[in-house]
mmCIF file of N, CA and C in Angstrom:
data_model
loop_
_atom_site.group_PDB
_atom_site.id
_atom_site.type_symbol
_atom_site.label_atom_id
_atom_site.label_comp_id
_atom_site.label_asym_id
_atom_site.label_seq_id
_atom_site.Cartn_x
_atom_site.Cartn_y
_atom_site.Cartn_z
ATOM 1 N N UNK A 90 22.812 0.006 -44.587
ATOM 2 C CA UNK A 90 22.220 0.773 -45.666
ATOM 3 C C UNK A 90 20.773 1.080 -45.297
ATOM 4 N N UNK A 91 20.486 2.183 -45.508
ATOM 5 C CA UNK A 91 19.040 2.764 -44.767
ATOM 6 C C UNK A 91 18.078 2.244 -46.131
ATOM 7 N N UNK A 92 16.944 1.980 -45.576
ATOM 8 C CA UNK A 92 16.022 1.284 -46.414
ATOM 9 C C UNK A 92 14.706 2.563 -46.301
ATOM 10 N N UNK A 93 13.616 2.274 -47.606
ATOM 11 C CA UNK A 93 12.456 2.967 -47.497
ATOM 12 C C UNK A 93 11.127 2.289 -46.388
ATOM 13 N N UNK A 94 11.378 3.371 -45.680
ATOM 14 C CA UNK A 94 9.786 2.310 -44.376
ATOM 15 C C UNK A 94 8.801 2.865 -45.270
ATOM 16 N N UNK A 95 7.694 2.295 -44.321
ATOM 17 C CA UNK A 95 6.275 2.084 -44.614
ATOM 18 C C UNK A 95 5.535 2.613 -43.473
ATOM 19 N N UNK A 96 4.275 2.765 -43.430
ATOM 20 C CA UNK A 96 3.560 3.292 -42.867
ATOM 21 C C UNK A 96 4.088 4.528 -41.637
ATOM 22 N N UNK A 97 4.013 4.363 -40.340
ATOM 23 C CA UNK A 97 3.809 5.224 -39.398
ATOM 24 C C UNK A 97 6.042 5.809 -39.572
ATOM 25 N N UNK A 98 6.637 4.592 -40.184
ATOM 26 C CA UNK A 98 7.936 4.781 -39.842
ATOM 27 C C UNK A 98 8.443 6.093 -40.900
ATOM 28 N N UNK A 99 7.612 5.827 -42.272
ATOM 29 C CA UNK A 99 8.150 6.343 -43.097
ATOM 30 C C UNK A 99 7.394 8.321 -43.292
ATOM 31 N N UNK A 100 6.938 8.467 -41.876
ATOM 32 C CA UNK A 100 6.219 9.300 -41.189
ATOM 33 C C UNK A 100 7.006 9.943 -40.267
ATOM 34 N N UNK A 101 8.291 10.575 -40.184
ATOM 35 C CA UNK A 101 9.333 10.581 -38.667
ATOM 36 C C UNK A 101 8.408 11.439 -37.825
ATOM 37 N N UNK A 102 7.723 12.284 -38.140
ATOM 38 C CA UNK A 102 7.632 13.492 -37.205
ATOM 39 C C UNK A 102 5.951 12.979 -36.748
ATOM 40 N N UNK A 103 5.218 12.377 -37.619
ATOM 41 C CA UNK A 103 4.122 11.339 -36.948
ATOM 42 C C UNK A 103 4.420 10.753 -35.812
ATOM 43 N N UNK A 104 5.466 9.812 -35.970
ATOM 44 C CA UNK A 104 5.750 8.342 -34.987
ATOM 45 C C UNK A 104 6.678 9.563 -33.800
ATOM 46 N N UNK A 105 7.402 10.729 -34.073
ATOM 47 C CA UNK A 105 7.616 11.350 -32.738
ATOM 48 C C UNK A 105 6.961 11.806 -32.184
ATOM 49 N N UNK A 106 5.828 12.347 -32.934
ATOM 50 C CA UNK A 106 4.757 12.844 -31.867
ATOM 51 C C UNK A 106 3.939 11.722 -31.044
ATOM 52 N N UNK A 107 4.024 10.918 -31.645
ATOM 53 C CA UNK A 107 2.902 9.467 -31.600
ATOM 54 C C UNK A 107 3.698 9.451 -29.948
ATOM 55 N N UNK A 108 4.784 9.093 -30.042
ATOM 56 C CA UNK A 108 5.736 8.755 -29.262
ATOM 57 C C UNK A 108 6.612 9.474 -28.194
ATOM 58 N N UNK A 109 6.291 11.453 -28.430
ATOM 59 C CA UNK A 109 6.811 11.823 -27.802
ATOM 60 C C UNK A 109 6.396 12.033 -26.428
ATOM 61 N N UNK A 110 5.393 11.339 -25.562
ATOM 62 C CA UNK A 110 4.526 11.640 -24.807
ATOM 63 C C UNK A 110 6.317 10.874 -23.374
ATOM 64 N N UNK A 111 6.957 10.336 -23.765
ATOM 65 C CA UNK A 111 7.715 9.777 -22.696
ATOM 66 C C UNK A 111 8.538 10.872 -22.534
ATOM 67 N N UNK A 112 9.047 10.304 -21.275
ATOM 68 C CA UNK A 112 10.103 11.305 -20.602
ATOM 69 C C UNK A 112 11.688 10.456 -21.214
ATOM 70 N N UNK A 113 12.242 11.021 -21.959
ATOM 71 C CA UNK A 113 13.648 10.459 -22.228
ATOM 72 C C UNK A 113 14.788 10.682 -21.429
ATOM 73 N N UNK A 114 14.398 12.165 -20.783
ATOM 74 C CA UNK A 114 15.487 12.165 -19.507
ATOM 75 C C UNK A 114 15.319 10.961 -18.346
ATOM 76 N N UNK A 115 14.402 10.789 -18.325
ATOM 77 C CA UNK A 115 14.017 9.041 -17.213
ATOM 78 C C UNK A 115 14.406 7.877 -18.269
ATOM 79 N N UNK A 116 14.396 7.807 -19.242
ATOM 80 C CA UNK A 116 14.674 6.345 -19.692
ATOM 81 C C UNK A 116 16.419 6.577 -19.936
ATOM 82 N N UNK A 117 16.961 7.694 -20.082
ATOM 83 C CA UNK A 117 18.123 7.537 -20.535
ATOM 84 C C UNK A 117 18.710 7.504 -18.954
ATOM 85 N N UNK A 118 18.230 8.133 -17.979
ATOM 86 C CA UNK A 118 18.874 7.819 -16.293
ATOM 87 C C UNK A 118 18.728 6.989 -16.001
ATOM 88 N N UNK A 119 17.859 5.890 -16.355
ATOM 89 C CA UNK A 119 17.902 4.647 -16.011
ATOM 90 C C UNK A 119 18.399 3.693 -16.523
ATOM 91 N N UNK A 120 19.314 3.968 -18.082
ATOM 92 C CA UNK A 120 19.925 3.054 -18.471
ATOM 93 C C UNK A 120 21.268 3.422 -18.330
ATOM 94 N N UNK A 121 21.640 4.697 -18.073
ATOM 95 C CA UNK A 121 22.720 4.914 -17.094
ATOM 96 C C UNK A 121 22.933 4.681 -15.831
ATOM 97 N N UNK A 122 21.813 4.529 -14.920
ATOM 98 C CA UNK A 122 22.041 3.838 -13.343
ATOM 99 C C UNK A 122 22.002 2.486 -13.933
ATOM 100 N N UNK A 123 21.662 1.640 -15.030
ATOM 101 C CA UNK A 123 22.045 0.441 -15.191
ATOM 102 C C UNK A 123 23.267 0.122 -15.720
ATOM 103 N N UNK A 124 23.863 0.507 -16.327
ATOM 104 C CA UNK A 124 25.184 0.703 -16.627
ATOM 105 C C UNK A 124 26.226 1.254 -15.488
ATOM 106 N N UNK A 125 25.969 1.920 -14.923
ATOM 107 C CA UNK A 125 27.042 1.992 -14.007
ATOM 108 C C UNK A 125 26.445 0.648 -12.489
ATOM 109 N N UNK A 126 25.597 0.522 -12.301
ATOM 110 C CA UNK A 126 25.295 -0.436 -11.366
ATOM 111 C C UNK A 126 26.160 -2.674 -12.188
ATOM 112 N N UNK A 127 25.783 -2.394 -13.582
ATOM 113 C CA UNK A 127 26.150 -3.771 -14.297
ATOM 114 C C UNK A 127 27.678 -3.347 -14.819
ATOM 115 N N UNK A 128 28.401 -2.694 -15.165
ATOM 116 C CA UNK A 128 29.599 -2.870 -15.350
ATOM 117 C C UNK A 128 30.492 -2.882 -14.674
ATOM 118 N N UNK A 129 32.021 -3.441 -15.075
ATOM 119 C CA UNK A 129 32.596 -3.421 -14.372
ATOM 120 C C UNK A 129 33.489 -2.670 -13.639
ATOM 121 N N UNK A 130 33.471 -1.278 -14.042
ATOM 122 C CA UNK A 130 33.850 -0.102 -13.806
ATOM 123 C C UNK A 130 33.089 0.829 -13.105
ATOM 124 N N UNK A 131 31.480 0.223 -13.537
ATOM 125 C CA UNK A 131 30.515 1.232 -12.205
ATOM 126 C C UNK A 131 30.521 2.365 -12.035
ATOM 127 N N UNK A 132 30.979 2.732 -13.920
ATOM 128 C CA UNK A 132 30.964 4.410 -13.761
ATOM 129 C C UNK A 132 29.628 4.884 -15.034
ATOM 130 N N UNK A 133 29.558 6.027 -15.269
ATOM 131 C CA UNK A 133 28.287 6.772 -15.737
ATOM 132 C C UNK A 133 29.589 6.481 -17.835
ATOM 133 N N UNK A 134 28.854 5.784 -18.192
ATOM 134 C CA UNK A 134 29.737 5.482 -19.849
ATOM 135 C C UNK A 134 29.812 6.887 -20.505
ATOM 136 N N UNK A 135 30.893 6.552 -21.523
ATOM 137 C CA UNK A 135 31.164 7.684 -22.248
ATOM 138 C C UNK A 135 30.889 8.033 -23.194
ATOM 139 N N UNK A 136 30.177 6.628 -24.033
ATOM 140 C CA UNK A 136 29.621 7.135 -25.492
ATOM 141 C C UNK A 136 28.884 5.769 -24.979
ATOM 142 N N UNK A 137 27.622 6.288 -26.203
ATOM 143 C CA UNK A 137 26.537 5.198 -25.813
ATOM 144 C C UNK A 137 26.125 4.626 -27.315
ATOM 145 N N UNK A 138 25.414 3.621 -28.054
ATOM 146 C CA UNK A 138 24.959 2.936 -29.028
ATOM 147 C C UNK A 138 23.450 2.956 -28.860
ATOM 148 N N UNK A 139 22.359 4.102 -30.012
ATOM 149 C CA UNK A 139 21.360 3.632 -30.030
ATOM 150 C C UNK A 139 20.570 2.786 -30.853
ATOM 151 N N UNK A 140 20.352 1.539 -31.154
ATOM 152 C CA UNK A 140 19.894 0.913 -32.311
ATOM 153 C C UNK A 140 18.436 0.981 -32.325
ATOM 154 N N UNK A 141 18.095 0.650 -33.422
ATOM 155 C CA UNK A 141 16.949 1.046 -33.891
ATOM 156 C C UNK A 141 15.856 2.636 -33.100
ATOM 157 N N UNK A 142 17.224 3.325 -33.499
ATOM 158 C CA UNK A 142 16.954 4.950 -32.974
ATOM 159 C C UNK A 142 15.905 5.272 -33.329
ATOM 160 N N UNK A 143 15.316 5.552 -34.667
ATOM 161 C CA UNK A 143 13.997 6.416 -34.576
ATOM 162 C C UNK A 143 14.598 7.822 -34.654
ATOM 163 N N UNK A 144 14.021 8.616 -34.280
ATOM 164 C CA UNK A 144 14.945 10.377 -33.875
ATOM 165 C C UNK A 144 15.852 10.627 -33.061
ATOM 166 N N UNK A 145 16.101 9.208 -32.801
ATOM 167 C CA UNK A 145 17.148 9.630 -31.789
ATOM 168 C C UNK A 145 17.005 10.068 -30.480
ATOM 169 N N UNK A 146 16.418 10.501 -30.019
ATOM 170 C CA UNK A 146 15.978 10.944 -28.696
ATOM 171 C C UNK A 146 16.797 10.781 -27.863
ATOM 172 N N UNK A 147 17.167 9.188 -27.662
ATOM 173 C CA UNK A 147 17.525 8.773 -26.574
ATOM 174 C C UNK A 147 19.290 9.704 -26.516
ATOM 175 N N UNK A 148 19.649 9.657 -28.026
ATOM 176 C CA UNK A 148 21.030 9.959 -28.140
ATOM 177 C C UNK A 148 20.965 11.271 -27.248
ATOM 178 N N UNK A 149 19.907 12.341 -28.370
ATOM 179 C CA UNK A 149 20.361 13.476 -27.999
ATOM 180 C C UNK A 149 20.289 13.701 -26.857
ATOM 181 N N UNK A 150 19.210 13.541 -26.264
ATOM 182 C CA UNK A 150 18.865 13.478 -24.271
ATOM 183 C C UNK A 150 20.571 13.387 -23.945
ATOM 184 N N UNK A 151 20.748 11.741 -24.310
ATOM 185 C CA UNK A 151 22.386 12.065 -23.498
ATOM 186 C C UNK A 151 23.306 12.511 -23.403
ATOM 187 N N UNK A 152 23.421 13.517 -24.769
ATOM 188 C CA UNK A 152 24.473 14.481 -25.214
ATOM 189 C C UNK A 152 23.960 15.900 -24.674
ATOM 190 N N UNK A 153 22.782 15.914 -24.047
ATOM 191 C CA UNK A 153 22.320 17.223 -23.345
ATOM 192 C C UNK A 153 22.798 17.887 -22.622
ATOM 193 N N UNK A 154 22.826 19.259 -21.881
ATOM 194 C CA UNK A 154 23.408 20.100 -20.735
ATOM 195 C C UNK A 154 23.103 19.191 -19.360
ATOM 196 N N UNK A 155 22.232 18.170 -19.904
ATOM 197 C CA UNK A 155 22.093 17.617 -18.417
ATOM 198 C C UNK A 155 23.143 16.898 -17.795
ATOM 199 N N UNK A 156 23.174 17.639 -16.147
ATOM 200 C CA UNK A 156 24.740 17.293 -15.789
ATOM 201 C C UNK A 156 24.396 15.632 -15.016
ATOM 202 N N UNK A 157 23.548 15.091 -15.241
ATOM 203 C CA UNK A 157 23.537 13.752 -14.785
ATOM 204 C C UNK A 157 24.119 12.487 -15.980
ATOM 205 N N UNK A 158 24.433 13.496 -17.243
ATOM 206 C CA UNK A 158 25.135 12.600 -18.450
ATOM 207 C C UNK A 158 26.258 13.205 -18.776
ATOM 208 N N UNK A 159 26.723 13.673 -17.902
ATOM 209 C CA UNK A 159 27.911 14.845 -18.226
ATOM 210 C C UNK A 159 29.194 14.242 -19.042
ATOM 211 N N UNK A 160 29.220 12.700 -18.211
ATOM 212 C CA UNK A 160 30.403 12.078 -18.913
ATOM 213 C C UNK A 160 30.033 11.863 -20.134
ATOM 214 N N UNK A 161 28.939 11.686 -20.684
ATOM 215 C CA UNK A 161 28.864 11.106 -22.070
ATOM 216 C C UNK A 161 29.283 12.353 -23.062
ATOM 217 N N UNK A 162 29.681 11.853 -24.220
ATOM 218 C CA UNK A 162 30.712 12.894 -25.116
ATOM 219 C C UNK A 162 30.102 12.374 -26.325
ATOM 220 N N UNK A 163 30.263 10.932 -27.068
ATOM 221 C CA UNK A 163 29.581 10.543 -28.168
ATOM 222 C C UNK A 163 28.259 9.393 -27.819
ATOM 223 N N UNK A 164 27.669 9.765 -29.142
ATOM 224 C CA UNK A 164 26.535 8.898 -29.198
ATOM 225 C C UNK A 164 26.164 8.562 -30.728
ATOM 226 N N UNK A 165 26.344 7.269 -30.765
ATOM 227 C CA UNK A 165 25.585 6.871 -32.610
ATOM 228 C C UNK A 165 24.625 5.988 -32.399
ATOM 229 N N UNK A 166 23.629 6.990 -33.574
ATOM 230 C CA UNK A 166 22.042 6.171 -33.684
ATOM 231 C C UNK A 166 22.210 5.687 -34.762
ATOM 232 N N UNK A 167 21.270 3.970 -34.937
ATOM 233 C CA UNK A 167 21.081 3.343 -36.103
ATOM 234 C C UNK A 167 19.863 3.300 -36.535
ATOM 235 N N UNK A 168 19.724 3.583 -37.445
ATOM 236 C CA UNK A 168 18.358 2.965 -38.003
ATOM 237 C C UNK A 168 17.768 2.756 -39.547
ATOM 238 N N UNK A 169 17.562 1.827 -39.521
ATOM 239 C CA UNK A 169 17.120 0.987 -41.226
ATOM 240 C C UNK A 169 16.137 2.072 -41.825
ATOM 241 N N UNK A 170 15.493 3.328 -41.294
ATOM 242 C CA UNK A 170 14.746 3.473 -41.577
ATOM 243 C C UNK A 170 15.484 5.301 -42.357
ATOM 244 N N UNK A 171 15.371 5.042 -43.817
ATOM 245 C CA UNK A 171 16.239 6.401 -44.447
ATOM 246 C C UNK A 171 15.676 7.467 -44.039
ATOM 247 N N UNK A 172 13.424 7.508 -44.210
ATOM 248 C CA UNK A 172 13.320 8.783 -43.694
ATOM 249 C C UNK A 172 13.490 9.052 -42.335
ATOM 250 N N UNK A 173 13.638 8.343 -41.384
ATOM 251 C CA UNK A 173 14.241 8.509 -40.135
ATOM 252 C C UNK A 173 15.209 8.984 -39.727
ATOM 253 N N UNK A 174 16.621 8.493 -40.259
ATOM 254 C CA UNK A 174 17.649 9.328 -40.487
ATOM 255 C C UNK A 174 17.399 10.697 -40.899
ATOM 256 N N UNK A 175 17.034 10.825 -42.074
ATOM 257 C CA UNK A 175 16.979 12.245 -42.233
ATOM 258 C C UNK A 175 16.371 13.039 -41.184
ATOM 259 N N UNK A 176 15.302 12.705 -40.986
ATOM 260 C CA UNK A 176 14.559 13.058 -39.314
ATOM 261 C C UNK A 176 15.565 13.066 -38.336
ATOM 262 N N UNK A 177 15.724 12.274 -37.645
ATOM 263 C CA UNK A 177 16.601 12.151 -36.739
ATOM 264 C C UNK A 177 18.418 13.505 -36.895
ATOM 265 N N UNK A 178 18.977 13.443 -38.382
ATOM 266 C CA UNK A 178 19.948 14.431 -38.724
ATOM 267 C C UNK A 178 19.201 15.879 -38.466
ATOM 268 N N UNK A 179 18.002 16.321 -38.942
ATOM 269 C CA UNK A 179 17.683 17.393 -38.464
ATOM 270 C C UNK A 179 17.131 17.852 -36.839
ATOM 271 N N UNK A 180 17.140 16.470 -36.084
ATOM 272 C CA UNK A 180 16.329 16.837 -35.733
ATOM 273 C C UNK A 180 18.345 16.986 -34.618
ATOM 274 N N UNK A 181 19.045 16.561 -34.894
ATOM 275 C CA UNK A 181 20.556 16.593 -34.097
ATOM 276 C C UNK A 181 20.935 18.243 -34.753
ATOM 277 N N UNK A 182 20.769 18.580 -36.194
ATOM 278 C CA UNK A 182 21.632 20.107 -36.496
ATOM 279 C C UNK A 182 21.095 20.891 -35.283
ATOM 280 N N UNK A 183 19.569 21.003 -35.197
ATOM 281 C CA UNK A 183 18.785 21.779 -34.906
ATOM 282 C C UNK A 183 19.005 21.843 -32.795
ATOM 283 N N UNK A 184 19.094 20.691 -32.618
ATOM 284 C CA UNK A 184 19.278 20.078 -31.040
ATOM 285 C C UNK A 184 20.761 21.038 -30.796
ATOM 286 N N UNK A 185 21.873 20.674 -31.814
ATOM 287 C CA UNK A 185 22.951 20.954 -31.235
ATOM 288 C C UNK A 185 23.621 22.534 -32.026
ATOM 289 N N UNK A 186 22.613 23.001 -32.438
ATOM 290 C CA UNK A 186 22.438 24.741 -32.443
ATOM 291 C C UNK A 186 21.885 25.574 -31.381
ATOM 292 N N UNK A 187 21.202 24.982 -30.403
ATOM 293 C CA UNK A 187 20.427 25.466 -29.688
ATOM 294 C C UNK A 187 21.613 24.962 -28.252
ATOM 295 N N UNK A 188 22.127 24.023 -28.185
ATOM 296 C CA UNK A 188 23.008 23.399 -26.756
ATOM 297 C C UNK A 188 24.314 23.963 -27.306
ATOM 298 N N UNK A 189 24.835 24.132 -28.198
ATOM 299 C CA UNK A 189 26.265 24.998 -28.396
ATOM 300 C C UNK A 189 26.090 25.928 -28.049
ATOM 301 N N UNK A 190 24.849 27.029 -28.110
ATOM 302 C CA UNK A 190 24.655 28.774 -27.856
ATOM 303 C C UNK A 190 24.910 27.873 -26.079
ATOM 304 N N UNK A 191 24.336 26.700 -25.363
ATOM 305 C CA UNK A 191 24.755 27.024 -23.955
ATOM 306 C C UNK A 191 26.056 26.602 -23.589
ATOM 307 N N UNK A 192 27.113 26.195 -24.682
ATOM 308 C CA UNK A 192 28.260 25.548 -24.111
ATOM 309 C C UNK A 192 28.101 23.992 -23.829
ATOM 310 N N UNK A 193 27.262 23.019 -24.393
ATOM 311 C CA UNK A 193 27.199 21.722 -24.014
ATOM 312 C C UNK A 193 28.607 21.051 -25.306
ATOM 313 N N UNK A 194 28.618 19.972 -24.571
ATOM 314 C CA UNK A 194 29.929 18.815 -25.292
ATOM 315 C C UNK A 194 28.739 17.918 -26.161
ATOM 316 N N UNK A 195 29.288 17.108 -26.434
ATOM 317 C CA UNK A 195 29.485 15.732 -27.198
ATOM 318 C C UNK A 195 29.289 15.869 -29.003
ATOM 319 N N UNK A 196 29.052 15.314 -29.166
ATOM 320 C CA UNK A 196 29.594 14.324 -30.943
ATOM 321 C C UNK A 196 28.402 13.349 -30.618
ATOM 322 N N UNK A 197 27.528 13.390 -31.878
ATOM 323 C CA UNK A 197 26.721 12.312 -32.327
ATOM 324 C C UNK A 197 26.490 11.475 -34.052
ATOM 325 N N UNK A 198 26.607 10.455 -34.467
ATOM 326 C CA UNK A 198 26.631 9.786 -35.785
ATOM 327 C C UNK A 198 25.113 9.397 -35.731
ATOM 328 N N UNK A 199 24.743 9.817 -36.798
ATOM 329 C CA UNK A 199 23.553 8.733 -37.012
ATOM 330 C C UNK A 199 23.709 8.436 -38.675
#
């Protein structure tokens, strides 16, 4: 059940800017070369779990045209934080209006 944050959280588009200074295509390739290097299948996963998402980022990055996440298809973000969600839902309509006009896959829950 999504709860009311406080300060910077209850701020989504604050704490993304605060925050958007990283590269998410590098953090999400590297937790895919860790995943396929630590499992036991040693392949690139197919749906991924983001907890304590925030906007999501990490999801949408992996549901992107980028063909280095190609296998991934779904992705669900969690987060306690309600105005976040809502953040995070617009910030997926808006992501996956713009990657359908190029033909990209996947399914995301938050």
């Amino acid at each position: 059940v999504p709860i009311a944050a406080t300060g910077i959280y209850s701020k989504p588009s604050l704490y993304d800017l605060a925050f958007g200074y990283r590269s998410y295509e590098d953090e999400v390739a590297f937790l895919v070369q860790a995943h396929k290097t630590n499992s036991l299948s040693h392949s690139v996963p197919k749906a991924i779990l983001e907890l304590a998402a925030g906007p999501a980022r990490h999801s949408l990055t992996a549901l992107s045209c980028n063909e280095n996440f190609s296998s991934i298809t779904h992705a669900t973000a969690v987060d306690l934080s309600s105005d976040m969600k809502d953040y995070a839902l617009h910030l997926a309509t808006s992501h996956y209006s713009r990657e359908a006009r190029n033909n990209c896959r996947g399914s995301v829950n938050i």
